[in-house]
């Protein structure tokens, strides 16, 4: 069965790479002929370029270019179509099935991406349209939903989502709440491909932090005597910076960390996958995305507010035995959903 994946596949973003690579690897392990739709609308492409190519900052641009080269090498592991930039381009590539997701592909309100009907199936040529773990991000149930979104979602033969908010949004469109599945990073174990770092005994720092968060993280590091390692983004206030690394080196830093402080969805995910104590500083942007998994796994105590002390969170009890009782059941459900949606043997 020819199976396409439509998601945010080629951004310079570690979590985005891991989610598409995990889904791609899992579907291939099920015997499917998988190809990633190498789609990005021109506006998204240009706005993304402007985030990394900064005419007024040659040093940061050079660092970004080095990181982009590493991601280009990682993306070469994916079997991709030629670059597609329009619905007309998409129409020339037909599949038995196309899986849309995961990530915030259904968040039509972001300035970076813009409203793009393609992620809601417009222009996609497939006998089966399947969504797997998309999120609406900051779009809430009860918000005004564009007609093109509603029309596109009603075309799907199978719909699943990643969080409770997205399930409610779908219910408002179709009349039926969508089942909630795990992010695809839970479907494929990438640990064998991870590259472990030389550093040990460190607090992993991943995300974007306000001054009060920074001060509390530094205070915790002083209290514990551990160094801070900034991952993925340069942070001058950290002891060590590892912002120009491959996705597989990124995975290794999670595996070898003592604990994690993050504001990012996949920072939370890989803390859980590696059973690490973690502090998830909550932001309004990510509130809809992270709450469902943490509540279901009994890990909501890992959430902190901007002015909270991460020490109180990180010193708490992380009952991963109980968490994985929930996660393993949800993983089995997620795999069953994909099998049924794609017509695979159960």
PDB file of C-alpha atoms in Angstrom, residues 49-223:
ATOM      1  CA  UNK A  49      13.767  31.364   5.933  1.00  0.00           C
ATOM      2  CA  UNK A  50      13.564  34.805   7.537  1.00  0.00           C
ATOM      3  CA  UNK A  51      13.763  33.173  10.976  1.00  0.00           C
ATOM      4  CA  UNK A  52      17.160  31.678  10.177  1.00  0.00           C
ATOM      5  CA  UNK A  53      18.784  34.019   7.642  1.00  0.00           C
ATOM      6  CA  UNK A  54      19.295  37.268   9.552  1.00  0.00           C
ATOM      7  CA  UNK A  55      20.975  40.046   7.509  1.00  0.00           C
ATOM      8  CA  UNK A  56      21.810  42.024  10.654  1.00  0.00           C
ATOM      9  CA  UNK A  57      23.389  39.124  12.526  1.00  0.00           C
ATOM     10  CA  UNK A  58      26.070  37.325  10.552  1.00  0.00           C
ATOM     11  CA  UNK A  59      27.236  35.225  13.509  1.00  0.00           C
ATOM     12  CA  UNK A  60      23.795  33.816  14.301  1.00  0.00           C
ATOM     13  CA  UNK A  61      23.070  33.283  10.604  1.00  0.00           C
ATOM     14  CA  UNK A  62      26.276  31.256  10.305  1.00  0.00           C
ATOM     15  CA  UNK A  63      25.275  29.138  13.312  1.00  0.00           C
ATOM     16  CA  UNK A  64      21.834  28.603  11.804  1.00  0.00           C
ATOM     17  CA  UNK A  65      23.335  27.582   8.474  1.00  0.00           C
ATOM     18  CA  UNK A  66      25.445  24.942  10.208  1.00  0.00           C
ATOM     19  CA  UNK A  67      22.372  23.603  11.971  1.00  0.00           C
ATOM     20  CA  UNK A  68      20.369  23.614   8.727  1.00  0.00           C
ATOM     21  CA  UNK A  69      23.063  21.481   7.079  1.00  0.00           C
ATOM     22  CA  UNK A  70      22.764  18.899   9.869  1.00  0.00           C
ATOM     23  CA  UNK A  71      18.994  18.784   9.448  1.00  0.00           C
ATOM     24  CA  UNK A  72      19.313  18.426   5.687  1.00  0.00           C
ATOM     25  CA  UNK A  73      21.383  15.309   6.299  1.00  0.00           C
ATOM     26  CA  UNK A  74      18.790  13.963   8.753  1.00  0.00           C
ATOM     27  CA  UNK A  75      15.932  14.674   6.337  1.00  0.00           C
ATOM     28  CA  UNK A  76      17.736  12.615   3.694  1.00  0.00           C
ATOM     29  CA  UNK A  77      16.765   9.539   5.747  1.00  0.00           C
ATOM     30  CA  UNK A  78      13.154  10.109   4.679  1.00  0.00           C
ATOM     31  CA  UNK A  79      11.811   8.964   1.330  1.00  0.00           C
ATOM     32  CA  UNK A  80      10.240  12.208   0.114  1.00  0.00           C
ATOM     33  CA  UNK A  81       8.423  13.415  -2.966  1.00  0.00           C
ATOM     34  CA  UNK A  82       9.913  16.283  -4.959  1.00  0.00           C
ATOM     35  CA  UNK A  83       9.223  19.696  -3.398  1.00  0.00           C
ATOM     36  CA  UNK A  84       5.494  20.499  -3.576  1.00  0.00           C
ATOM     37  CA  UNK A  85       4.217  24.049  -3.088  1.00  0.00           C
ATOM     38  CA  UNK A  86       0.575  24.037  -4.195  1.00  0.00           C
ATOM     39  CA  UNK A  87      -2.573  21.955  -4.440  1.00  0.00           C
ATOM     40  CA  UNK A  88      -1.817  21.560  -8.142  1.00  0.00           C
ATOM     41  CA  UNK A  89       1.550  20.015  -7.258  1.00  0.00           C
ATOM     42  CA  UNK A  90      -0.133  17.678  -4.784  1.00  0.00           C
ATOM     43  CA  UNK A  91      -2.650  16.542  -7.401  1.00  0.00           C
ATOM     44  CA  UNK A  92       0.169  14.887  -9.353  1.00  0.00           C
ATOM     45  CA  UNK A  93       0.915  12.484  -6.473  1.00  0.00           C
ATOM     46  CA  UNK A  94      -1.777   9.922  -5.650  1.00  0.00           C
ATOM     47  CA  UNK A  95      -1.592   7.427  -2.778  1.00  0.00           C
ATOM     48  CA  UNK A  96      -3.630   4.547  -1.456  1.00  0.00           C
ATOM     49  CA  UNK A  97      -3.624   6.377   1.878  1.00  0.00           C
ATOM     50  CA  UNK A  98      -2.319   9.641   3.287  1.00  0.00           C
ATOM     51  CA  UNK A  99      -1.744  10.117   7.008  1.00  0.00           C
ATOM     52  CA  UNK A 100      -1.990  13.744   8.139  1.00  0.00           C
ATOM     53  CA  UNK A 101      -0.127  14.490  11.361  1.00  0.00           C
ATOM     54  CA  UNK A 102       1.145  14.718  13.887  1.00  0.00           C
ATOM     55  CA  UNK A 103       2.174  18.141  15.245  1.00  0.00           C
ATOM     56  CA  UNK A 104       0.118  21.341  15.043  1.00  0.00           C
ATOM     57  CA  UNK A 105      -0.861  20.801  11.427  1.00  0.00           C
ATOM     58  CA  UNK A 106      -4.455  21.785  12.252  1.00  0.00           C
ATOM     59  CA  UNK A 107      -3.545  25.055  13.950  1.00  0.00           C
ATOM     60  CA  UNK A 108      -4.743  27.462  11.273  1.00  0.00           C
ATOM     61  CA  UNK A 109      -4.021  30.556  13.389  1.00  0.00           C
ATOM     62  CA  UNK A 110      -0.202  30.595  13.453  1.00  0.00           C
ATOM     63  CA  UNK A 111       1.545  33.518  11.770  1.00  0.00           C
ATOM     64  CA  UNK A 112       4.499  31.388  10.660  1.00  0.00           C
ATOM     65  CA  UNK A 113       2.478  28.856   8.683  1.00  0.00           C
ATOM     66  CA  UNK A 114      -0.599  30.847   7.788  1.00  0.00           C
ATOM     67  CA  UNK A 115      -3.960  29.271   7.050  1.00  0.00           C
ATOM     68  CA  UNK A 116      -3.248  26.443   4.615  1.00  0.00           C
ATOM     69  CA  UNK A 117      -6.196  24.254   3.510  1.00  0.00           C
ATOM     70  CA  UNK A 118      -3.799  21.531   2.319  1.00  0.00           C
ATOM     71  CA  UNK A 119      -3.309  20.254   5.884  1.00  0.00           C
ATOM     72  CA  UNK A 120      -7.069  19.755   6.042  1.00  0.00           C
ATOM     73  CA  UNK A 121      -6.967  17.493   2.934  1.00  0.00           C
ATOM     74  CA  UNK A 122      -7.586  20.037   0.149  1.00  0.00           C
ATOM     75  CA  UNK A 123      -5.624  18.915  -2.894  1.00  0.00           C
ATOM     76  CA  UNK A 124      -4.541  15.636  -1.293  1.00  0.00           C
ATOM     77  CA  UNK A 125      -5.099  12.622  -3.554  1.00  0.00           C
ATOM     78  CA  UNK A 126      -5.753   9.429  -1.582  1.00  0.00           C
ATOM     79  CA  UNK A 127      -8.329   6.669  -1.329  1.00  0.00           C
ATOM     80  CA  UNK A 128      -8.019   6.795   2.465  1.00  0.00           C
ATOM     81  CA  UNK A 129      -7.511  10.049   4.356  1.00  0.00           C
ATOM     82  CA  UNK A 130      -6.336   9.375   7.889  1.00  0.00           C
ATOM     83  CA  UNK A 131      -5.391  11.835  10.606  1.00  0.00           C
ATOM     84  CA  UNK A 132      -2.916  10.719  13.235  1.00  0.00           C
ATOM     85  CA  UNK A 133      -2.393  12.858  16.350  1.00  0.00           C
ATOM     86  CA  UNK A 134      -2.759  16.361  14.906  1.00  0.00           C
ATOM     87  CA  UNK A 135      -3.280  19.259  17.288  1.00  0.00           C
ATOM     88  CA  UNK A 136      -5.193  22.494  16.805  1.00  0.00           C
ATOM     89  CA  UNK A 137      -2.690  24.226  19.075  1.00  0.00           C
ATOM     90  CA  UNK A 138      -4.121  27.537  20.263  1.00  0.00           C
ATOM     91  CA  UNK A 139      -7.429  27.104  18.402  1.00  0.00           C
ATOM     92  CA  UNK A 140     -10.043  26.229  21.016  1.00  0.00           C
ATOM     93  CA  UNK A 141     -13.339  24.406  20.908  1.00  0.00           C
ATOM     94  CA  UNK A 142     -15.959  27.100  20.417  1.00  0.00           C
ATOM     95  CA  UNK A 143     -13.737  29.311  18.246  1.00  0.00           C
ATOM     96  CA  UNK A 144     -14.919  30.224  14.759  1.00  0.00           C
ATOM     97  CA  UNK A 145     -13.728  27.536  12.344  1.00  0.00           C
ATOM     98  CA  UNK A 146     -13.248  28.413   8.641  1.00  0.00           C
ATOM     99  CA  UNK A 147     -15.535  26.587   6.222  1.00  0.00           C
ATOM    100  CA  UNK A 148     -12.520  25.141   4.388  1.00  0.00           C
ATOM    101  CA  UNK A 149     -11.375  23.495   7.624  1.00  0.00           C
ATOM    102  CA  UNK A 150     -14.784  21.940   8.267  1.00  0.00           C
ATOM    103  CA  UNK A 151     -15.157  20.753   4.682  1.00  0.00           C
ATOM    104  CA  UNK A 152     -11.687  19.236   4.666  1.00  0.00           C
ATOM    105  CA  UNK A 153     -11.994  17.431   7.985  1.00  0.00           C
ATOM    106  CA  UNK A 154     -15.299  15.881   6.925  1.00  0.00           C
ATOM    107  CA  UNK A 155     -13.441  14.230   4.008  1.00  0.00           C
ATOM    108  CA  UNK A 156     -11.332  12.092   6.354  1.00  0.00           C
ATOM    109  CA  UNK A 157     -12.206   8.412   6.553  1.00  0.00           C
ATOM    110  CA  UNK A 158     -10.551   8.110   9.987  1.00  0.00           C
ATOM    111  CA  UNK A 159      -9.818  10.881  12.474  1.00  0.00           C
ATOM    112  CA  UNK A 160      -7.688  10.810  15.603  1.00  0.00           C
ATOM    113  CA  UNK A 161      -6.112  13.705  17.497  1.00  0.00           C
ATOM    114  CA  UNK A 162      -3.430  14.280  20.124  1.00  0.00           C
ATOM    115  CA  UNK A 163      -5.268  16.161  22.867  1.00  0.00           C
ATOM    116  CA  UNK A 164      -8.667  16.682  24.444  1.00  0.00           C
ATOM    117  CA  UNK A 165      -9.074  20.184  23.039  1.00  0.00           C
ATOM    118  CA  UNK A 166      -8.582  18.893  19.490  1.00  0.00           C
ATOM    119  CA  UNK A 167     -11.121  16.140  20.147  1.00  0.00           C
ATOM    120  CA  UNK A 168     -13.689  18.753  21.159  1.00  0.00           C
ATOM    121  CA  UNK A 169     -12.948  20.891  18.088  1.00  0.00           C
ATOM    122  CA  UNK A 170     -13.509  17.869  15.839  1.00  0.00           C
ATOM    123  CA  UNK A 171     -16.745  17.080  17.673  1.00  0.00           C
ATOM    124  CA  UNK A 172     -17.969  20.583  16.923  1.00  0.00           C
ATOM    125  CA  UNK A 173     -17.301  19.970  13.222  1.00  0.00           C
ATOM    126  CA  UNK A 174     -18.394  16.356  12.736  1.00  0.00           C
ATOM    127  CA  UNK A 175     -20.689  15.745  15.699  1.00  0.00           C
ATOM    128  CA  UNK A 176     -18.375  13.005  17.009  1.00  0.00           C
ATOM    129  CA  UNK A 177     -15.480  13.406  19.428  1.00  0.00           C
ATOM    130  CA  UNK A 178     -12.240  12.161  17.879  1.00  0.00           C
ATOM    131  CA  UNK A 179     -10.272   9.460  19.703  1.00  0.00           C
ATOM    132  CA  UNK A 180      -7.049  10.631  21.343  1.00  0.00           C
ATOM    133  CA  UNK A 181      -3.834   8.832  20.396  1.00  0.00           C
ATOM    134  CA  UNK A 182      -0.219   9.221  21.436  1.00  0.00           C
ATOM    135  CA  UNK A 183       2.324  11.343  19.635  1.00  0.00           C
ATOM    136  CA  UNK A 184       4.130   9.095  17.105  1.00  0.00           C
ATOM    137  CA  UNK A 185       7.358   9.396  19.100  1.00  0.00           C
ATOM    138  CA  UNK A 186       5.778   6.801  21.408  1.00  0.00           C
ATOM    139  CA  UNK A 187       5.359   4.345  18.520  1.00  0.00           C
ATOM    140  CA  UNK A 188       9.025   3.938  17.586  1.00  0.00           C
ATOM    141  CA  UNK A 189      11.975   3.480  19.926  1.00  0.00           C
ATOM    142  CA  UNK A 190      14.809   5.610  18.531  1.00  0.00           C
ATOM    143  CA  UNK A 191      17.197   5.014  21.432  1.00  0.00           C
ATOM    144  CA  UNK A 192      19.433   2.670  19.416  1.00  0.00           C
ATOM    145  CA  UNK A 193      20.093   5.530  16.975  1.00  0.00           C
ATOM    146  CA  UNK A 194      20.818   8.099  19.677  1.00  0.00           C
ATOM    147  CA  UNK A 195      24.369   9.415  20.047  1.00  0.00           C
ATOM    148  CA  UNK A 196      25.314   9.750  23.706  1.00  0.00           C
ATOM    149  CA  UNK A 197      27.262  12.865  24.757  1.00  0.00           C
ATOM    150  CA  UNK A 198      30.449  13.057  26.763  1.00  0.00           C
ATOM    151  CA  UNK A 199      28.753  15.301  29.340  1.00  0.00           C
ATOM    152  CA  UNK A 200      27.340  13.767  32.508  1.00  0.00           C
ATOM    153  CA  UNK A 201      25.730  15.088  35.693  1.00  0.00           C
ATOM    154  CA  UNK A 202      23.777  17.908  34.082  1.00  0.00           C
ATOM    155  CA  UNK A 203      20.421  19.631  34.028  1.00  0.00           C
ATOM    156  CA  UNK A 204      19.094  19.632  30.477  1.00  0.00           C
ATOM    157  CA  UNK A 205      17.587  22.985  29.466  1.00  0.00           C
ATOM    158  CA  UNK A 206      15.400  23.024  26.359  1.00  0.00           C
ATOM    159  CA  UNK A 207      13.059  25.790  25.276  1.00  0.00           C
ATOM    160  CA  UNK A 208      12.349  29.481  25.691  1.00  0.00           C
ATOM    161  CA  UNK A 209      12.464  30.973  29.169  1.00  0.00           C
ATOM    162  CA  UNK A 210      11.450  34.263  30.778  1.00  0.00           C
ATOM    163  CA  UNK A 211      13.812  36.046  33.214  1.00  0.00           C
ATOM    164  CA  UNK A 212      12.063  34.623  36.315  1.00  0.00           C
ATOM    165  CA  UNK A 213      12.365  31.110  34.864  1.00  0.00           C
ATOM    166  CA  UNK A 214      16.051  31.664  34.081  1.00  0.00           C
ATOM    167  CA  UNK A 215      16.831  32.831  37.597  1.00  0.00           C
ATOM    168  CA  UNK A 216      15.026  29.884  39.180  1.00  0.00           C
ATOM    169  CA  UNK A 217      16.830  27.394  36.906  1.00  0.00           C
ATOM    170  CA  UNK A 218      20.208  28.938  37.742  1.00  0.00           C
ATOM    171  CA  UNK A 219      19.366  28.868  41.450  1.00  0.00           C
ATOM    172  CA  UNK A 220      18.482  25.181  41.206  1.00  0.00           C
ATOM    173  CA  UNK A 221      21.768  24.471  39.419  1.00  0.00           C
ATOM    174  CA  UNK A 222      23.718  26.268  42.146  1.00  0.00           C
ATOM    175  CA  UNK A 223      21.822  24.388  44.835  1.00  0.00           C
TER     176      UNK A 223
END
